[in-house]
Every structure is written in C-alpha cells, then in structure tokens.
Amino acid sequence: MWTSFSSKENLIADMFKVALELEYPWELKSIEFDDQDQAWHLFLDFERGAEFACPHCGAQSKAYDADKKNWRHLDFWNWKTYIHARVPRANCLKCNKVTQVPLKWSRPKSHFTFQFEAWAMRLMAEMPVNAAARELREHDTRMWRIFHYYVNKAMEQLDFSDLKRIAIDETSSRRGHRYITLFVDAETKIVLFATEGKGMTTLKQFKAHLSEKSFPAEQIEEVCCDMSPAFISGIETYFPKAEITFDKFHVMKLVNEAVDDVRKKEQKKQPELKRTKYLWLKNESNLNAEQRETLIGLKDLHLNTGRAYRLKLSLQEFWTSPHIYADVYLREWIGWAKRSKLEPMMKLAKTIKQHEEGILRWFHSKMTNGFLEGLNGLVQAAKRKARGYRNVENLIAMVYMTANKGRLPGLAARRAQ
C-alpha cells in the first residue's frame, strides 16, 4: 500500500486525483495494487472534524459518523479499479436532521461509480447484456440492476399531460404463445407502458399505471388497435370515453388472408395457382415485370382467386374514397363480398360489418398502427440484446431502451456521460 508516494508514484497518484475529480474535504489517502486480483484499490478519506453540506438545506455540518463502503470504478490500464471510503453522516443543526452525505462519484445503495454505470449503459445499449457483462468482468445480474435503475428512472420522467391518443399492439416475447402488449403514444411514438400477456387484463394494468401517474383515464380520446374482442372489451370497460379506430393495416391483413384462403382451396383444381401466393398479396406496383405478366395471365382465367383479388383491390380504394361517401362505399363492398359466394370473403364481410363503426372511424382519426410494425422489429432487436433474460421484466426494460432510444432525455444524458 502506498501511503507516502515516490516521484513515480506521485505521478500515478496525481493521475488518479485528476481522474476522480475530488473536492475538499475528500482526499486520496493511499493506493494499493493487488497483484493477485490485478486490481487497483484507491482509498479516500477526510480529516477529522471535516464539514459537509447538508443535502436538505445546504448548511455546513460536521461529520456525525461513517460507514466503510467500496465501489467498482472504470478500469485503468485494463485493470479493475475500486474506490474505498468512509461515507459520513452529517448532523445538521439548522434542519435538525442526521442524513448520509451524498457522494459525487456514486448514487446511494450502488456498488458502482457513476462513470462505471454510464459506460455499462453505453455497452448494454449496443450489445446483449450478457456480452456487456463479460466485457466489464461483472455478473450479468448486477448489470441488469444498473440497467433497470436508469431505464425506470427515465420512464418515470415521461410527461403524460398531453396524452390523448394511444395505439395498442401485442408482440411475442418468446416461443409458446408468450406475449407482451405495448401501449404507445400515437403522437410521439414513445412506448408508454409494456406488460406481459395480451387482452383485456393489459388494459386494466395500463389504467392502473396511468393512475400512478395521477393521469385520468377519461383524458384518453382515441385508441387504435386490431379487432381483438379482448382489446375491445378492455377499452370499453377501462376507457369508456375513448373512440376506437380499427387499424386499417390489420383490416387489409385480414383481406389478404381471405384471398390466400380462396387461392389455397382453388389450387387443388387449378395447379397453376401453386407458388403464386405473393402475386396476389403484394401491391401490383411492387411486382417485377415477370410477376406482373404472370398475374395478368392468371386474372384472365376467370378464377375465384381473381374475384377475391378484385374485392381486395376495391377495399384498398376504400381508404382513398371521400369521407362523406365512405360509409356507403363500405356497405356496398360488404354486399359485394357476401354475394361473391366465396366462403372466406363472405366470412370477412361479416367481420367487417361487425366492426364497421371502428373501421369508419379512421376517416376522423386517421390513426393506424403502421409504425408499430417497425416497432416490432425493434422489439425483436431488444430480444436479441436481452438474450438469456431470466424474466419478462428484463425484456420489457430492454424494449423501453430500444424503442424509446433518443426519446428519453434522462436516459440519453446518462448514456452520454
């Protein structure tokens, strides 16, 4: 242990003093290098009778007593570095309180310095937590604690005051029909809340989350979701004043599924329909010249699939129809689909008729869940970063970090430190 420094040791000690940015009354008292563990140990202390600012009123107060603690710091020369210090409590006579003195280099109850945590957050934002833990030579459980602390802190700072329109979607969390449901601000595209499961219960949990923020559920005016009966019941129960818009991309997905069902049934008698699935599902503008020529040839064969395809094209045009004619247009389409005698299209027409009001609501709200498709890609990226996560809370925290990247000021500031 170095208690009095040689000239070379003075140079190293001065470097540590600069790196630590110590302020009076803190001093670097000694340095020890552990050959066995290949680690630096820096011992900080203060003189007897030293005064510290009261964290409540700022008045200078003498140290009351102290507990010995240690923290992992940034590595120096690829060697681990630990800080050891007595953490004093101040007995403030002005506010008559005995409180632990806040430390410049670490937050309460943490075993790491701010600089180490900032470096850990930067790594965990770019690579799987397990990989970051190996890079930092720490157990991944301790890394997850750091991660949860800063992500939760940033999420707590979200401002809900202007929230009026939300979008809801579920995405798989792992194999075996395990899901998480995301609640997103439709204006800012920020993930406000995520919870395990899907359906009506998730709406109840979201409302409870809003209550914790002292946010009245009545302030939610619009909700965009798919046609899940559980979502619909949850919205009507927990957000009764909200108008529901059914996502038009979900509607068109149902149409595509119905067209493909017609194709699969018909290809048993029309083998030329085999391996043509995406010709009917893609927009014609996205087909290459060869695919377009094949599609035109198939349409000329007067196939049931061709009739289903024309119904699909007609419903695509519905979204560009004038607002005042939209209800008439949709009802005519429903009638056409029912008369088609194509079972999948007739079944779809019944579904659309049952959800007619929410589909027509799009012409007022213009809300879609299209951006959530991109968000699902980010969720899958979050799953890769959370590889080996032990519980769904870890995945949800990674979703907040990944999906809200650059949109949470507190978290961005911590990562930039």
PDB file of C-alpha atoms in Angstrom, residues 112-354:
ATOM      1  CA  PHE A 112     -20.532   1.213  -8.812  1.00  0.00           C
ATOM      2  CA  THR A 113     -19.420   4.739  -9.607  1.00  0.00           C
ATOM      3  CA  PHE A 114     -21.429   6.967 -11.949  1.00  0.00           C
ATOM      4  CA  GLN A 115     -18.706   6.691 -14.593  1.00  0.00           C
ATOM      5  CA  PHE A 116     -18.752   2.898 -14.495  1.00  0.00           C
ATOM      6  CA  GLU A 117     -22.557   2.839 -14.757  1.00  0.00           C
ATOM      7  CA  ALA A 118     -22.513   5.263 -17.697  1.00  0.00           C
ATOM      8  CA  TRP A 119     -20.026   3.038 -19.505  1.00  0.00           C
ATOM      9  CA  ALA A 120     -22.105  -0.053 -18.685  1.00  0.00           C
ATOM     10  CA  MET A 121     -25.252   1.609 -20.079  1.00  0.00           C
ATOM     11  CA  ARG A 122     -23.472   2.501 -23.321  1.00  0.00           C
ATOM     12  CA  LEU A 123     -22.379  -1.107 -23.761  1.00  0.00           C
ATOM     13  CA  MET A 124     -25.781  -2.573 -22.888  1.00  0.00           C
ATOM     14  CA  ALA A 125     -27.447  -0.243 -25.396  1.00  0.00           C
ATOM     15  CA  GLU A 126     -25.306  -1.686 -28.188  1.00  0.00           C
ATOM     16  CA  MET A 127     -24.850  -5.377 -27.300  1.00  0.00           C
ATOM     17  CA  PRO A 128     -26.542  -8.205 -25.361  1.00  0.00           C
ATOM     18  CA  VAL A 129     -26.351  -7.691 -21.616  1.00  0.00           C
ATOM     19  CA  ASN A 130     -24.521 -10.998 -21.177  1.00  0.00           C
ATOM     20  CA  ALA A 131     -21.855  -9.835 -23.616  1.00  0.00           C
ATOM     21  CA  ALA A 132     -21.582  -6.460 -21.870  1.00  0.00           C
ATOM     22  CA  ALA A 133     -21.188  -8.223 -18.520  1.00  0.00           C
ATOM     23  CA  ARG A 134     -18.336 -10.330 -19.899  1.00  0.00           C
ATOM     24  CA  GLU A 135     -16.680  -7.214 -21.322  1.00  0.00           C
ATOM     25  CA  LEU A 136     -16.953  -5.476 -17.944  1.00  0.00           C
ATOM     26  CA  ARG A 137     -15.990  -8.615 -15.991  1.00  0.00           C
ATOM     27  CA  GLU A 138     -19.098  -8.407 -13.841  1.00  0.00           C
ATOM     28  CA  HIS A 139     -22.033 -10.739 -13.226  1.00  0.00           C
ATOM     29  CA  ASP A 140     -24.927 -10.012 -15.585  1.00  0.00           C
ATOM     30  CA  THR A 141     -27.377  -9.821 -12.639  1.00  0.00           C
ATOM     31  CA  ARG A 142     -25.537  -6.731 -11.368  1.00  0.00           C
ATOM     32  CA  MET A 143     -25.612  -5.240 -14.871  1.00  0.00           C
ATOM     33  CA  TRP A 144     -29.374  -5.760 -15.084  1.00  0.00           C
ATOM     34  CA  ARG A 145     -29.770  -3.864 -11.782  1.00  0.00           C
ATOM     35  CA  ILE A 146     -27.945  -0.882 -13.264  1.00  0.00           C
ATOM     36  CA  PHE A 147     -29.988  -1.158 -16.450  1.00  0.00           C
ATOM     37  CA  HIS A 148     -33.340  -1.287 -14.626  1.00  0.00           C
ATOM     38  CA  TYR A 149     -32.443   1.649 -12.397  1.00  0.00           C
ATOM     39  CA  TYR A 150     -31.713   4.084 -15.227  1.00  0.00           C
ATOM     40  CA  VAL A 151     -34.438   2.867 -17.587  1.00  0.00           C
ATOM     41  CA  ASN A 152     -37.072   3.036 -14.830  1.00  0.00           C
ATOM     42  CA  LYS A 153     -35.830   6.462 -13.788  1.00  0.00           C
ATOM     43  CA  ALA A 154     -36.132   7.732 -17.360  1.00  0.00           C
ATOM     44  CA  MET A 155     -39.594   6.193 -17.785  1.00  0.00           C
ATOM     45  CA  GLU A 156     -40.760   7.825 -14.537  1.00  0.00           C
ATOM     46  CA  GLN A 157     -39.900  11.211 -16.041  1.00  0.00           C
ATOM     47  CA  LEU A 158     -42.254  10.782 -19.006  1.00  0.00           C
ATOM     48  CA  ASP A 159     -44.782  13.590 -19.262  1.00  0.00           C
ATOM     49  CA  PHE A 160     -48.322  12.275 -19.754  1.00  0.00           C
ATOM     50  CA  SER A 161     -50.038  15.659 -19.584  1.00  0.00           C
ATOM     51  CA  ASP A 162     -50.712  15.922 -23.360  1.00  0.00           C
ATOM     52  CA  LEU A 163     -51.582  12.259 -23.882  1.00  0.00           C
ATOM     53  CA  LYS A 164     -54.865  11.813 -25.740  1.00  0.00           C
ATOM     54  CA  ARG A 165     -54.314   9.186 -28.441  1.00  0.00           C
ATOM     55  CA  ILE A 166     -52.768   5.761 -27.924  1.00  0.00           C
ATOM     56  CA  ALA A 167     -52.034   2.735 -30.088  1.00  0.00           C
ATOM     57  CA  ILE A 168     -52.060  -0.832 -28.749  1.00  0.00           C
ATOM     58  CA  ASP A 169     -50.423  -3.943 -30.116  1.00  0.00           C
ATOM     59  CA  GLU A 170     -49.124  -7.261 -28.826  1.00  0.00           C
ATOM     60  CA  THR A 171     -45.914  -8.976 -29.848  1.00  0.00           C
ATOM     61  CA  SER A 172     -44.388 -12.327 -28.979  1.00  0.00           C
ATOM     62  CA  SER A 173     -41.967 -12.364 -26.078  1.00  0.00           C
ATOM     63  CA  ARG A 174     -40.823 -15.949 -26.615  1.00  0.00           C
ATOM     64  CA  ARG A 175     -41.957 -19.219 -28.113  1.00  0.00           C
ATOM     65  CA  GLY A 176     -45.079 -20.912 -26.827  1.00  0.00           C
ATOM     66  CA  HIS A 177     -47.600 -18.102 -27.365  1.00  0.00           C
ATOM     67  CA  ARG A 178     -45.995 -15.817 -24.776  1.00  0.00           C
ATOM     68  CA  TYR A 179     -46.761 -12.154 -25.434  1.00  0.00           C
ATOM     69  CA  ILE A 180     -46.169  -8.645 -24.224  1.00  0.00           C
ATOM     70  CA  THR A 181     -48.593  -5.811 -25.009  1.00  0.00           C
ATOM     71  CA  LEU A 182     -47.299  -2.353 -25.883  1.00  0.00           C
ATOM     72  CA  PHE A 183     -49.106   0.936 -25.260  1.00  0.00           C
ATOM     73  CA  VAL A 184     -47.710   3.727 -27.419  1.00  0.00           C
ATOM     74  CA  ASP A 185     -48.336   7.463 -27.611  1.00  0.00           C
ATOM     75  CA  ALA A 186     -49.694   7.806 -31.148  1.00  0.00           C
ATOM     76  CA  GLU A 187     -48.270  11.325 -31.472  1.00  0.00           C
ATOM     77  CA  THR A 188     -44.729  10.940 -30.096  1.00  0.00           C
ATOM     78  CA  LYS A 189     -44.366   7.191 -30.891  1.00  0.00           C
ATOM     79  CA  ILE A 190     -42.976   6.651 -27.371  1.00  0.00           C
ATOM     80  CA  VAL A 191     -43.702   3.312 -25.684  1.00  0.00           C
ATOM     81  CA  LEU A 192     -45.525   4.424 -22.546  1.00  0.00           C
ATOM     82  CA  PHE A 193     -46.106   1.038 -20.977  1.00  0.00           C
ATOM     83  CA  ALA A 194     -45.466  -2.623 -21.678  1.00  0.00           C
ATOM     84  CA  THR A 195     -46.780  -5.611 -19.779  1.00  0.00           C
ATOM     85  CA  GLU A 196     -46.790  -9.377 -20.058  1.00  0.00           C
ATOM     86  CA  GLY A 197     -49.796 -11.024 -21.687  1.00  0.00           C
ATOM     87  CA  LYS A 198     -52.431  -9.731 -24.080  1.00  0.00           C
ATOM     88  CA  GLY A 199     -56.096  -8.886 -23.965  1.00  0.00           C
ATOM     89  CA  MET A 200     -58.426  -7.220 -21.509  1.00  0.00           C
ATOM     90  CA  THR A 201     -56.198  -7.591 -18.440  1.00  0.00           C
ATOM     91  CA  THR A 202     -53.472  -5.496 -20.047  1.00  0.00           C
ATOM     92  CA  LEU A 203     -55.913  -2.568 -20.383  1.00  0.00           C
ATOM     93  CA  LYS A 204     -56.615  -2.803 -16.660  1.00  0.00           C
ATOM     94  CA  GLN A 205     -52.890  -2.740 -15.929  1.00  0.00           C
ATOM     95  CA  PHE A 206     -52.356   0.250 -18.205  1.00  0.00           C
ATOM     96  CA  LYS A 207     -55.131   2.170 -16.478  1.00  0.00           C
ATOM     97  CA  ALA A 208     -53.511   1.378 -13.094  1.00  0.00           C
ATOM     98  CA  HIS A 209     -50.201   2.661 -14.479  1.00  0.00           C
ATOM     99  CA  LEU A 210     -51.890   5.906 -15.528  1.00  0.00           C
ATOM    100  CA  SER A 211     -53.445   6.222 -12.058  1.00  0.00           C
ATOM    101  CA  GLU A 212     -49.966   6.009 -10.531  1.00  0.00           C
ATOM    102  CA  LYS A 213     -49.097   8.998 -12.712  1.00  0.00           C
ATOM    103  CA  SER A 214     -52.252  10.807 -11.482  1.00  0.00           C
ATOM    104  CA  PHE A 215     -53.471  10.719 -15.073  1.00  0.00           C
ATOM    105  CA  PRO A 216     -57.266  10.444 -15.559  1.00  0.00           C
ATOM    106  CA  ALA A 217     -58.292   7.650 -17.924  1.00  0.00           C
ATOM    107  CA  GLU A 218     -61.038   9.963 -19.241  1.00  0.00           C
ATOM    108  CA  GLN A 219     -58.360  12.051 -20.959  1.00  0.00           C
ATOM    109  CA  ILE A 220     -57.731   9.265 -23.492  1.00  0.00           C
ATOM    110  CA  GLU A 221     -59.840  10.250 -26.501  1.00  0.00           C
ATOM    111  CA  GLU A 222     -58.727   7.818 -29.209  1.00  0.00           C
ATOM    112  CA  VAL A 223     -57.410   4.264 -29.223  1.00  0.00           C
ATOM    113  CA  CYS A 224     -56.120   2.404 -32.279  1.00  0.00           C
ATOM    114  CA  CYS A 225     -55.929  -1.397 -32.128  1.00  0.00           C
ATOM    115  CA  ASP A 226     -56.765  -4.556 -34.041  1.00  0.00           C
ATOM    116  CA  MET A 227     -60.148  -6.255 -33.869  1.00  0.00           C
ATOM    117  CA  SER A 228     -59.315  -8.397 -30.851  1.00  0.00           C
ATOM    118  CA  PRO A 229     -62.533  -8.858 -28.822  1.00  0.00           C
ATOM    119  CA  ALA A 230     -60.428  -8.748 -25.631  1.00  0.00           C
ATOM    120  CA  PHE A 231     -58.944  -5.375 -26.582  1.00  0.00           C
ATOM    121  CA  ILE A 232     -62.377  -4.016 -27.470  1.00  0.00           C
ATOM    122  CA  SER A 233     -63.880  -5.170 -24.148  1.00  0.00           C
ATOM    123  CA  GLY A 234     -60.909  -3.756 -22.240  1.00  0.00           C
ATOM    124  CA  ILE A 235     -61.209  -0.350 -23.894  1.00  0.00           C
ATOM    125  CA  GLU A 236     -64.969  -0.196 -23.327  1.00  0.00           C
ATOM    126  CA  THR A 237     -64.519  -1.199 -19.664  1.00  0.00           C
ATOM    127  CA  TYR A 238     -61.494   0.857 -18.626  1.00  0.00           C
ATOM    128  CA  PHE A 239     -61.537   3.716 -21.161  1.00  0.00           C
ATOM    129  CA  PRO A 240     -65.274   4.116 -21.857  1.00  0.00           C
ATOM    130  CA  LYS A 241     -64.951   7.655 -23.265  1.00  0.00           C
ATOM    131  CA  ALA A 242     -62.347   6.693 -25.868  1.00  0.00           C
ATOM    132  CA  GLU A 243     -63.274   6.225 -29.519  1.00  0.00           C
ATOM    133  CA  ILE A 244     -61.892   3.066 -31.143  1.00  0.00           C
ATOM    134  CA  THR A 245     -60.217   3.109 -34.555  1.00  0.00           C
ATOM    135  CA  PHE A 246     -59.501  -0.292 -36.038  1.00  0.00           C
ATOM    136  CA  ASP A 247     -56.108  -0.342 -37.676  1.00  0.00           C
ATOM    137  CA  LYS A 248     -56.513  -0.293 -41.443  1.00  0.00           C
ATOM    138  CA  PHE A 249     -53.360  -2.375 -41.912  1.00  0.00           C
ATOM    139  CA  HIS A 250     -54.940  -5.066 -39.751  1.00  0.00           C
ATOM    140  CA  VAL A 251     -58.101  -4.884 -41.897  1.00  0.00           C
ATOM    141  CA  MET A 252     -56.054  -5.328 -45.071  1.00  0.00           C
ATOM    142  CA  LYS A 253     -54.140  -8.186 -43.453  1.00  0.00           C
ATOM    143  CA  LEU A 254     -57.472  -9.979 -42.918  1.00  0.00           C
ATOM    144  CA  VAL A 255     -58.359  -9.348 -46.576  1.00  0.00           C
ATOM    145  CA  ASN A 256     -55.036 -10.821 -47.717  1.00  0.00           C
ATOM    146  CA  GLU A 257     -55.587 -13.869 -45.538  1.00  0.00           C
ATOM    147  CA  ALA A 258     -59.058 -14.358 -47.058  1.00  0.00           C
ATOM    148  CA  VAL A 259     -57.674 -14.046 -50.611  1.00  0.00           C
ATOM    149  CA  ASP A 260     -55.000 -16.625 -49.816  1.00  0.00           C
ATOM    150  CA  ASP A 261     -57.600 -18.976 -48.328  1.00  0.00           C
ATOM    151  CA  VAL A 262     -59.510 -18.794 -51.618  1.00  0.00           C
ATOM    152  CA  ARG A 263     -56.293 -19.467 -53.549  1.00  0.00           C
ATOM    153  CA  LYS A 264     -55.293 -22.460 -51.414  1.00  0.00           C
ATOM    154  CA  LYS A 265     -58.711 -24.079 -51.874  1.00  0.00           C
ATOM    155  CA  GLU A 266     -58.786 -23.411 -55.610  1.00  0.00           C
ATOM    156  CA  GLN A 267     -55.229 -24.572 -56.353  1.00  0.00           C
ATOM    157  CA  LYS A 268     -56.310 -28.167 -55.729  1.00  0.00           C
ATOM    158  CA  LYS A 269     -58.161 -27.958 -59.042  1.00  0.00           C
ATOM    159  CA  GLN A 270     -56.023 -25.235 -60.642  1.00  0.00           C
ATOM    160  CA  PRO A 271     -52.353 -26.261 -60.224  1.00  0.00           C
ATOM    161  CA  GLU A 272     -51.176 -23.076 -61.980  1.00  0.00           C
ATOM    162  CA  LEU A 273     -52.038 -21.254 -58.716  1.00  0.00           C
ATOM    163  CA  LYS A 274     -49.317 -23.082 -56.801  1.00  0.00           C
ATOM    164  CA  ARG A 275     -46.429 -20.874 -55.670  1.00  0.00           C
ATOM    165  CA  THR A 276     -48.347 -17.717 -56.624  1.00  0.00           C
ATOM    166  CA  LYS A 277     -49.211 -16.630 -53.079  1.00  0.00           C
ATOM    167  CA  TYR A 278     -47.290 -13.354 -53.088  1.00  0.00           C
ATOM    168  CA  LEU A 279     -48.505 -12.342 -56.537  1.00  0.00           C
ATOM    169  CA  TRP A 280     -51.968 -11.859 -55.017  1.00  0.00           C
ATOM    170  CA  LEU A 281     -50.799 -10.387 -51.717  1.00  0.00           C
ATOM    171  CA  LYS A 282     -48.325  -7.774 -52.934  1.00  0.00           C
ATOM    172  CA  ASN A 283     -49.409  -4.471 -54.400  1.00  0.00           C
ATOM    173  CA  GLU A 284     -49.141  -4.674 -58.188  1.00  0.00           C
ATOM    174  CA  SER A 285     -46.739  -1.723 -58.208  1.00  0.00           C
ATOM    175  CA  ASN A 286     -44.294  -3.799 -56.158  1.00  0.00           C
ATOM    176  CA  LEU A 287     -44.193  -6.675 -58.653  1.00  0.00           C
ATOM    177  CA  ASN A 288     -41.426  -7.007 -61.226  1.00  0.00           C
ATOM    178  CA  ALA A 289     -42.250  -7.255 -64.932  1.00  0.00           C
ATOM    179  CA  GLU A 290     -42.299 -11.061 -64.974  1.00  0.00           C
ATOM    180  CA  GLN A 291     -44.528 -11.298 -61.912  1.00  0.00           C
ATOM    181  CA  ARG A 292     -46.890  -8.678 -63.333  1.00  0.00           C
ATOM    182  CA  GLU A 293     -47.208 -10.593 -66.601  1.00  0.00           C
ATOM    183  CA  THR A 294     -47.934 -13.828 -64.706  1.00  0.00           C
ATOM    184  CA  LEU A 295     -50.605 -12.094 -62.611  1.00  0.00           C
ATOM    185  CA  ILE A 296     -52.325 -10.646 -65.700  1.00  0.00           C
ATOM    186  CA  GLY A 297     -52.383 -14.091 -67.276  1.00  0.00           C
ATOM    187  CA  LEU A 298     -53.951 -15.631 -64.170  1.00  0.00           C
ATOM    188  CA  LYS A 299     -56.571 -12.898 -63.891  1.00  0.00           C
ATOM    189  CA  ASP A 300     -57.711 -13.684 -67.447  1.00  0.00           C
ATOM    190  CA  LEU A 301     -58.579 -17.282 -66.430  1.00  0.00           C
ATOM    191  CA  HIS A 302     -61.721 -16.162 -64.539  1.00  0.00           C
ATOM    192  CA  LEU A 303     -60.571 -17.810 -61.321  1.00  0.00           C
ATOM    193  CA  ASN A 304     -62.263 -17.499 -57.929  1.00  0.00           C
ATOM    194  CA  THR A 305     -58.916 -16.207 -56.679  1.00  0.00           C
ATOM    195  CA  GLY A 306     -59.122 -13.439 -59.273  1.00  0.00           C
ATOM    196  CA  ARG A 307     -62.565 -12.434 -57.974  1.00  0.00           C
ATOM    197  CA  ALA A 308     -61.256 -12.389 -54.407  1.00  0.00           C
ATOM    198  CA  TYR A 309     -58.302 -10.314 -55.608  1.00  0.00           C
ATOM    199  CA  ARG A 310     -60.655  -7.727 -57.174  1.00  0.00           C
ATOM    200  CA  LEU A 311     -62.501  -7.485 -53.859  1.00  0.00           C
ATOM    201  CA  LYS A 312     -59.165  -6.799 -52.192  1.00  0.00           C
ATOM    202  CA  LEU A 313     -58.306  -4.041 -54.702  1.00  0.00           C
ATOM    203  CA  SER A 314     -61.717  -2.485 -54.177  1.00  0.00           C
ATOM    204  CA  LEU A 315     -61.237  -2.361 -50.395  1.00  0.00           C
ATOM    205  CA  GLN A 316     -57.820  -0.768 -50.903  1.00  0.00           C
ATOM    206  CA  GLU A 317     -59.536   2.037 -52.817  1.00  0.00           C
ATOM    207  CA  PHE A 318     -61.994   2.436 -49.941  1.00  0.00           C
ATOM    208  CA  TRP A 319     -59.312   4.200 -47.865  1.00  0.00           C
ATOM    209  CA  THR A 320     -58.932   6.900 -50.518  1.00  0.00           C
ATOM    210  CA  SER A 321     -62.658   7.462 -51.014  1.00  0.00           C
ATOM    211  CA  PRO A 322     -64.186  10.816 -49.944  1.00  0.00           C
ATOM    212  CA  HIS A 323     -65.149  10.921 -46.288  1.00  0.00           C
ATOM    213  CA  ILE A 324     -68.817  11.650 -46.962  1.00  0.00           C
ATOM    214  CA  TYR A 325     -69.170   8.539 -49.157  1.00  0.00           C
ATOM    215  CA  ALA A 326     -67.066   6.178 -47.033  1.00  0.00           C
ATOM    216  CA  ASP A 327     -69.981   4.536 -45.204  1.00  0.00           C
ATOM    217  CA  VAL A 328     -71.876   3.936 -48.458  1.00  0.00           C
ATOM    218  CA  TYR A 329     -68.746   2.574 -50.138  1.00  0.00           C
ATOM    219  CA  LEU A 330     -68.065   0.147 -47.269  1.00  0.00           C
ATOM    220  CA  ARG A 331     -71.636  -1.155 -47.164  1.00  0.00           C
ATOM    221  CA  GLU A 332     -71.608  -1.734 -50.926  1.00  0.00           C
ATOM    222  CA  TRP A 333     -68.344  -3.639 -50.586  1.00  0.00           C
ATOM    223  CA  ILE A 334     -69.797  -5.793 -47.792  1.00  0.00           C
ATOM    224  CA  GLY A 335     -72.779  -6.605 -50.022  1.00  0.00           C
ATOM    225  CA  TRP A 336     -70.481  -7.469 -52.943  1.00  0.00           C
ATOM    226  CA  ALA A 337     -68.375  -9.770 -50.737  1.00  0.00           C
ATOM    227  CA  LYS A 338     -71.475 -11.533 -49.409  1.00  0.00           C
ATOM    228  CA  ARG A 339     -72.761 -12.114 -52.934  1.00  0.00           C
ATOM    229  CA  SER A 340     -69.406 -13.478 -54.096  1.00  0.00           C
ATOM    230  CA  LYS A 341     -70.261 -16.974 -52.767  1.00  0.00           C
ATOM    231  CA  LEU A 342     -66.588 -17.219 -51.745  1.00  0.00           C
ATOM    232  CA  GLU A 343     -66.680 -18.514 -48.190  1.00  0.00           C
ATOM    233  CA  PRO A 344     -63.535 -16.726 -46.883  1.00  0.00           C
ATOM    234  CA  MET A 345     -64.722 -13.404 -48.381  1.00  0.00           C
ATOM    235  CA  MET A 346     -68.247 -13.891 -47.005  1.00  0.00           C
ATOM    236  CA  LYS A 347     -66.802 -14.579 -43.552  1.00  0.00           C
ATOM    237  CA  LEU A 348     -64.618 -11.490 -43.835  1.00  0.00           C
ATOM    238  CA  ALA A 349     -67.620  -9.377 -44.854  1.00  0.00           C
ATOM    239  CA  LYS A 350     -69.401 -10.454 -41.675  1.00  0.00           C
ATOM    240  CA  THR A 351     -66.372  -9.476 -39.573  1.00  0.00           C
ATOM    241  CA  ILE A 352     -66.103  -6.074 -41.243  1.00  0.00           C
ATOM    242  CA  LYS A 353     -69.840  -5.473 -40.779  1.00  0.00           C
ATOM    243  CA  GLN A 354     -69.499  -6.187 -37.038  1.00  0.00           C
TER     244      GLN A 354
END
